[in-house]
Tab-separated table of N, CA and C in Angstrom:
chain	number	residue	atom	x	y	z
A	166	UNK	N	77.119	109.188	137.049
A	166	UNK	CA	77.540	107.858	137.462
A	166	UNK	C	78.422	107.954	138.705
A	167	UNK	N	78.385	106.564	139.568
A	167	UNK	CA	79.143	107.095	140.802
A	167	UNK	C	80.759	106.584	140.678
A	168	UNK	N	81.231	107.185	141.074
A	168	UNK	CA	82.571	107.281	140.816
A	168	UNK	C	83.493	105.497	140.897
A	169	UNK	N	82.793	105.026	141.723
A	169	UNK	CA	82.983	103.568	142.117
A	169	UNK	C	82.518	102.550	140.632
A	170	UNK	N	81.617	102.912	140.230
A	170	UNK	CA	81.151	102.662	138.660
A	170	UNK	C	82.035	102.480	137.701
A	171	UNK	N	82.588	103.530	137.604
A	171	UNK	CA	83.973	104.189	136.785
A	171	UNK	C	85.051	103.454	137.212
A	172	UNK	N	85.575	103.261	138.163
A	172	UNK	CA	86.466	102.465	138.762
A	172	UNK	C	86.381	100.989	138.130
A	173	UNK	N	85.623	100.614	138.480
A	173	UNK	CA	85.117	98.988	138.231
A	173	UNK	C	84.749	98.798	136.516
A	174	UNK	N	84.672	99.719	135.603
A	174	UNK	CA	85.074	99.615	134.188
A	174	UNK	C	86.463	100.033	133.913
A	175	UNK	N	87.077	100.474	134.631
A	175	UNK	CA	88.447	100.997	134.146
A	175	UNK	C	89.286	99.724	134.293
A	176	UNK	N	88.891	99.234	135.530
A	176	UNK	CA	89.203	97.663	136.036
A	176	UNK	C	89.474	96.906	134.932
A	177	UNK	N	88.351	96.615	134.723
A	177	UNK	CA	87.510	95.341	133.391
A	177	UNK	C	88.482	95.845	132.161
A	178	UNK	N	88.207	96.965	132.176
A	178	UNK	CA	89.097	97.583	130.334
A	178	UNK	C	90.880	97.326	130.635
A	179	UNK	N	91.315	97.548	131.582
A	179	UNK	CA	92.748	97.407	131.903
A	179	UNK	C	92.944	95.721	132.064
A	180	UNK	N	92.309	94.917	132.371
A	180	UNK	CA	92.219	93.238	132.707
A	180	UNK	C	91.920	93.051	131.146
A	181	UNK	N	90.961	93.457	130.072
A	181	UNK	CA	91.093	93.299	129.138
A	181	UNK	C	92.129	93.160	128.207
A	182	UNK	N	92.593	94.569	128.488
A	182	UNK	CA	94.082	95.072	127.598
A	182	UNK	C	94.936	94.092	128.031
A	183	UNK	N	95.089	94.068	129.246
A	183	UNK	CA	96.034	92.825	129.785
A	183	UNK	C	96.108	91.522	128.975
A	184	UNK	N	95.047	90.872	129.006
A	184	UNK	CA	94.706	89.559	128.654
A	184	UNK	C	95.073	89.785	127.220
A	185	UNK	N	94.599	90.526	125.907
A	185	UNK	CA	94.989	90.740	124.694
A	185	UNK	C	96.143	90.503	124.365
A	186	UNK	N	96.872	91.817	125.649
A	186	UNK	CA	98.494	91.934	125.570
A	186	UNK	C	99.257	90.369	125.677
A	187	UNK	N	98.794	89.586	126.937
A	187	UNK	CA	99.839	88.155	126.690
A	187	UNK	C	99.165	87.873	126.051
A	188	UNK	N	97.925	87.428	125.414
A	188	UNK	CA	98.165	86.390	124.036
A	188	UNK	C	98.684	87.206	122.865
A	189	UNK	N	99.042	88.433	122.651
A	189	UNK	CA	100.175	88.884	121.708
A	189	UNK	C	101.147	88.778	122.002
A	190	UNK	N	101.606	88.636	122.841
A	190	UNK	CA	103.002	88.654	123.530
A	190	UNK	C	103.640	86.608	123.424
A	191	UNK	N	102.240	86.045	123.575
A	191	UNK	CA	102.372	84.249	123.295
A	191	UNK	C	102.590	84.413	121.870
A	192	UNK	N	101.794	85.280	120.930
A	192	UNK	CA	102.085	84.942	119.316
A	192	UNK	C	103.265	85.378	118.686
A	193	UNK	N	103.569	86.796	119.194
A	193	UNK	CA	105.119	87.399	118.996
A	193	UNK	C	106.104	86.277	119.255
A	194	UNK	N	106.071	85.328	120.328
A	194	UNK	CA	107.169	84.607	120.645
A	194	UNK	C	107.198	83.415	119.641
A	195	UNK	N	105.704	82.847	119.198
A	195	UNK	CA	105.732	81.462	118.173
A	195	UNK	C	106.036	82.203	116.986
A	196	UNK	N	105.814	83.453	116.544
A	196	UNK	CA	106.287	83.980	114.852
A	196	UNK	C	107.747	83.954	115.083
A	197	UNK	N	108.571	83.892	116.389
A	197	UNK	CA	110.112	83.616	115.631
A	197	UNK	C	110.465	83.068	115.193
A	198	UNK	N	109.841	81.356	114.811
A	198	UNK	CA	110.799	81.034	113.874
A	198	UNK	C	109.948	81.199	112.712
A	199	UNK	N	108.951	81.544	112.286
A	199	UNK	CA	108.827	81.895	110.898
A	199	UNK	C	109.580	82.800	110.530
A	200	UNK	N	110.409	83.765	111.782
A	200	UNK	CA	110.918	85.004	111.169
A	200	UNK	C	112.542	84.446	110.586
A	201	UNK	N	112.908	83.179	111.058
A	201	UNK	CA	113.857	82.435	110.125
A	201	UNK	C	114.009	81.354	109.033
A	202	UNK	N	112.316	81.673	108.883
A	202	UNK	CA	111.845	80.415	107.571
A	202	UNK	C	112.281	81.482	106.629
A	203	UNK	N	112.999	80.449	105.287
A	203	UNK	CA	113.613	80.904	103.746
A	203	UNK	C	112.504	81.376	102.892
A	204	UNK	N	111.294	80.744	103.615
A	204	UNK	CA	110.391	81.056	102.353
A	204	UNK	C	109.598	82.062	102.662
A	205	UNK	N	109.459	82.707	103.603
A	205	UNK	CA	109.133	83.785	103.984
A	205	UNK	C	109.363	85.067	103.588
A	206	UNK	N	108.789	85.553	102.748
A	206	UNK	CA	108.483	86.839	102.139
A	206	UNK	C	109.312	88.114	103.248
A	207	UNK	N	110.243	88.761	102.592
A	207	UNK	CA	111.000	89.833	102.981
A	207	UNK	C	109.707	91.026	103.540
A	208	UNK	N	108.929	91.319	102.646
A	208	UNK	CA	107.934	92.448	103.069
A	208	UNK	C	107.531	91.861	104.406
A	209	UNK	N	107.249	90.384	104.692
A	209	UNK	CA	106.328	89.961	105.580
A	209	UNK	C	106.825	90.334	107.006
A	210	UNK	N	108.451	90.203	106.703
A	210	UNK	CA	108.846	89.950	108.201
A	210	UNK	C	109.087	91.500	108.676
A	211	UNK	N	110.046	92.618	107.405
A	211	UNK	CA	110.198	93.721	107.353
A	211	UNK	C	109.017	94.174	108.484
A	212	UNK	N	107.245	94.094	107.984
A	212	UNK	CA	106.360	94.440	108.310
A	212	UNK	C	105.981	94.129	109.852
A	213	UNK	N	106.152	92.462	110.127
A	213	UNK	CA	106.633	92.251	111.794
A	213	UNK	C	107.518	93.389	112.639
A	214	UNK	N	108.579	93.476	111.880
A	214	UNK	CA	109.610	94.114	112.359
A	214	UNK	C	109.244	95.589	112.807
A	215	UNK	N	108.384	95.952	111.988
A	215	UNK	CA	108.281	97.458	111.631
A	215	UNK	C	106.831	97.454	112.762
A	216	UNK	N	106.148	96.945	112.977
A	216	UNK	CA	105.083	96.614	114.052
A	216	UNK	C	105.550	96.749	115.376
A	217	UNK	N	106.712	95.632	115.583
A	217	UNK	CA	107.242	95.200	116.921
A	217	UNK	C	108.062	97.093	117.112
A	218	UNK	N	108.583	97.612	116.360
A	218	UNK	CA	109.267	99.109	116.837
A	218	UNK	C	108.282	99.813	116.862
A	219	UNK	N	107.310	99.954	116.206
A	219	UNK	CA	106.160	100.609	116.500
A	219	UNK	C	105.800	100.674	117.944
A	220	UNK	N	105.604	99.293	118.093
A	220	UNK	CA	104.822	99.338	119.706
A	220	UNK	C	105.883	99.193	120.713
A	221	UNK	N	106.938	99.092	120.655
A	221	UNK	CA	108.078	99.589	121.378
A	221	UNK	C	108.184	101.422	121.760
A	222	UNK	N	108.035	101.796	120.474
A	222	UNK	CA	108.390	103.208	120.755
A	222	UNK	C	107.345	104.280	120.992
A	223	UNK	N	107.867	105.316	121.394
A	223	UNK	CA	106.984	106.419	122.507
A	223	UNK	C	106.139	107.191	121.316
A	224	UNK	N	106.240	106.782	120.068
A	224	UNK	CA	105.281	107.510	119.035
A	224	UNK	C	104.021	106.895	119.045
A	225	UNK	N	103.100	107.417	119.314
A	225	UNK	CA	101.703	106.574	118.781
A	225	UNK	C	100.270	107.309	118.151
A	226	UNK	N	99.512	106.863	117.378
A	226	UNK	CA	98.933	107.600	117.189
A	226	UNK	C	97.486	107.668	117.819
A	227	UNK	N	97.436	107.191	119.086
A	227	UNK	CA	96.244	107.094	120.053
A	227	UNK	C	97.543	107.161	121.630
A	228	UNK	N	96.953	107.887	122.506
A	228	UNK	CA	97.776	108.339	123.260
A	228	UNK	C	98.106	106.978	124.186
A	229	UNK	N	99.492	106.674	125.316
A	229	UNK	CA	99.819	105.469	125.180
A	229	UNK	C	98.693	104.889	126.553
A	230	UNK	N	97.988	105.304	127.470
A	230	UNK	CA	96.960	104.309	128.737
A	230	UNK	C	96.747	103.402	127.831
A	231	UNK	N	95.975	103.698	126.224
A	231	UNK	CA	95.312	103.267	125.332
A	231	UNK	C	96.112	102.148	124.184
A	232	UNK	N	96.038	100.487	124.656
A	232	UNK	CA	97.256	100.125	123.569
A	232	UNK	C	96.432	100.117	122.232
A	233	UNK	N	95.558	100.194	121.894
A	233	UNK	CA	94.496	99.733	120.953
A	233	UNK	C	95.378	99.683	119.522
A	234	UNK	N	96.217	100.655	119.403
A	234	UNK	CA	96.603	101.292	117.809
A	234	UNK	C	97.691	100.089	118.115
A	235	UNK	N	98.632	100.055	119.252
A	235	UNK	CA	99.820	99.342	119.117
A	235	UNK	C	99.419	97.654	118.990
A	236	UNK	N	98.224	97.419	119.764
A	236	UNK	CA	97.779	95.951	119.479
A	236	UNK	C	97.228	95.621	117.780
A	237	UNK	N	96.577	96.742	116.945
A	237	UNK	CA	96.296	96.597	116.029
A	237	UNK	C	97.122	96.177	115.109
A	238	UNK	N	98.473	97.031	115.037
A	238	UNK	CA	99.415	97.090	114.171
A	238	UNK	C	99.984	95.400	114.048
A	239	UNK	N	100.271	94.854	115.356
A	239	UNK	CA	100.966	94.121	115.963
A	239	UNK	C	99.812	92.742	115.310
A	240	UNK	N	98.363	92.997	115.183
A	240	UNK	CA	98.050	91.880	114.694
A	240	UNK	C	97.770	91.956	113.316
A	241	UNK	N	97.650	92.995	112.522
A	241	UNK	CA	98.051	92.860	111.094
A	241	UNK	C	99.456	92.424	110.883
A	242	UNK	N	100.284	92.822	111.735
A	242	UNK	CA	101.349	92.203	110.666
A	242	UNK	C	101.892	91.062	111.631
A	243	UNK	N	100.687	89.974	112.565
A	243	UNK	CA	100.978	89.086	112.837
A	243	UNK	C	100.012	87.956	111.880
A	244	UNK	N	98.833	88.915	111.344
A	244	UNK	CA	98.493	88.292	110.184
A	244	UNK	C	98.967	88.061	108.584
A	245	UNK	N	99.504	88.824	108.957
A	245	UNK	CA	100.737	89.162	107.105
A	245	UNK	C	101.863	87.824	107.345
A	246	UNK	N	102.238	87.917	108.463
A	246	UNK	CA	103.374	86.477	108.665
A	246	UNK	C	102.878	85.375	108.658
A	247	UNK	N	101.453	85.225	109.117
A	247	UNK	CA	100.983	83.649	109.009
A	247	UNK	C	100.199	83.597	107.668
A	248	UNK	N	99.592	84.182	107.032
A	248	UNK	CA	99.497	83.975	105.933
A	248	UNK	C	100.168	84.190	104.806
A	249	UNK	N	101.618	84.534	104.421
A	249	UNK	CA	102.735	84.754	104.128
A	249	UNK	C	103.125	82.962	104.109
A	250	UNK	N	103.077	82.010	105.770
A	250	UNK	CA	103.408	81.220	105.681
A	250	UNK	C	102.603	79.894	105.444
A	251	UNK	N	101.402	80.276	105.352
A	251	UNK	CA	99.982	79.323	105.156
A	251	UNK	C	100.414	79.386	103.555
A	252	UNK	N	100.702	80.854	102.798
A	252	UNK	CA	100.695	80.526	101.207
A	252	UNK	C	101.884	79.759	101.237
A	253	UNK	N	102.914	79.714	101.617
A	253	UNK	CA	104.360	78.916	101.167
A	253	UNK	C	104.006	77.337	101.724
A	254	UNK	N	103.385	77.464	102.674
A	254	UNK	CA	103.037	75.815	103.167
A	254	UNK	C	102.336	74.975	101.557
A	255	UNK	N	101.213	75.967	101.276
A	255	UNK	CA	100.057	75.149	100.514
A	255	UNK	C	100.863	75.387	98.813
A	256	UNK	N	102.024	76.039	98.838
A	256	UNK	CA	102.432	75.663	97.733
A	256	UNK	C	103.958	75.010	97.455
A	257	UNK	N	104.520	74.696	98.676
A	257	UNK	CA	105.277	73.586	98.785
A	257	UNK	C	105.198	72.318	97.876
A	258	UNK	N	104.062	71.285	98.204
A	258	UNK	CA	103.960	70.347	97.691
A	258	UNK	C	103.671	70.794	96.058
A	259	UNK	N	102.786	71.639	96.296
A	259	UNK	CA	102.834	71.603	94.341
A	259	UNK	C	103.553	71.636	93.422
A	260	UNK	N	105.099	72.523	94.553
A	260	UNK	CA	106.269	72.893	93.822
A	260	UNK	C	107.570	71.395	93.689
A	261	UNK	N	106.999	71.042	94.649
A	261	UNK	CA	107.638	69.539	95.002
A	261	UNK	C	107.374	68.565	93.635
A	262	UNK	N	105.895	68.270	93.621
A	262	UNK	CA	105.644	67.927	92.960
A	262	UNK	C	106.107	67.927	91.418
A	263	UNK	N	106.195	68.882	91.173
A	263	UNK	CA	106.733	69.571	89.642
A	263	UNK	C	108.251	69.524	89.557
A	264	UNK	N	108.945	70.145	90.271
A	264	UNK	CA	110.313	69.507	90.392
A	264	UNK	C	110.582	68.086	90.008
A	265	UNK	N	109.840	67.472	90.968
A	265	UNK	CA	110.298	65.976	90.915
A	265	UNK	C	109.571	64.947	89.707
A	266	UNK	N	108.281	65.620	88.976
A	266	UNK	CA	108.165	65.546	87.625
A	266	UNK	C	108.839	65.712	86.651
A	267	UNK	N	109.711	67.011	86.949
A	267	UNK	CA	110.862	67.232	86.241
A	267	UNK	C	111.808	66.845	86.183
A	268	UNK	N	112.011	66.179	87.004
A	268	UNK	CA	113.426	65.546	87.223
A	268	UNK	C	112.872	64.350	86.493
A	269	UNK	N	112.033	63.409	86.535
A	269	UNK	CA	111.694	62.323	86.512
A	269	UNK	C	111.545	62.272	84.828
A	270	UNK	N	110.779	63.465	83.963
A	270	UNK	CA	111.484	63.559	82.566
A	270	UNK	C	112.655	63.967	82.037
A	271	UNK	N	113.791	63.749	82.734
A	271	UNK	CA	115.019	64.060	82.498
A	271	UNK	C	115.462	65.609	82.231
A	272	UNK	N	114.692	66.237	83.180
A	272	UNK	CA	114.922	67.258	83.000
A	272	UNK	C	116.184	67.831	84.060
């Protein structure tokens, strides 16, 4: 292949990584305040937490040109926080509900 070839995919793969990187970098910034919602599961955020030092620090286990491992991490446990907060959303009202049943039989 001619060397100019190579160039012009390294391009594309680095504009890729790029583009991935800010929309992780847009979702990292909207999970802060789940990371101060009450109902939010300790493992969940721990696991954010433990992601975000991950890809901060010079350990990795794919060498660093390559973010692949650090973007991975970063969206499992940007998926552990929103569904962490999708379950506390969808059981809000049910819990609402029952409370205020309870209250309402003099409980």
């Amino acid at each position: 292949m001619d060397s100019s070839l190579w160039f012009v995919v390294a391009a594309v793969v680095a504009l890729v990584m790029a583009a991935c990187a800010a929309v992780l970098l847009v979702r990292v910034f909207r999970a802060r305040r789940l990371l101060l919602d009450a109902g939010i599961p300790l493992r969940s955020k721990a696991l954010f937490w433990a992601a975000v030092v991950y890809t901060v620090s010079p350990v990795d286990l794919i060498p660093d040109p390559v973010y692949l491992d650090d973007i991975g991490v970063l969206l499992v446990a940007l998926r552990a926080l929103h569904t962490a907060a999708a379950h506390i959303r969808t059981d809000e009202p049910e819990h609402r509900t029952k409370q205020l049943q309870h209250e309402r039989d003099g409980g």
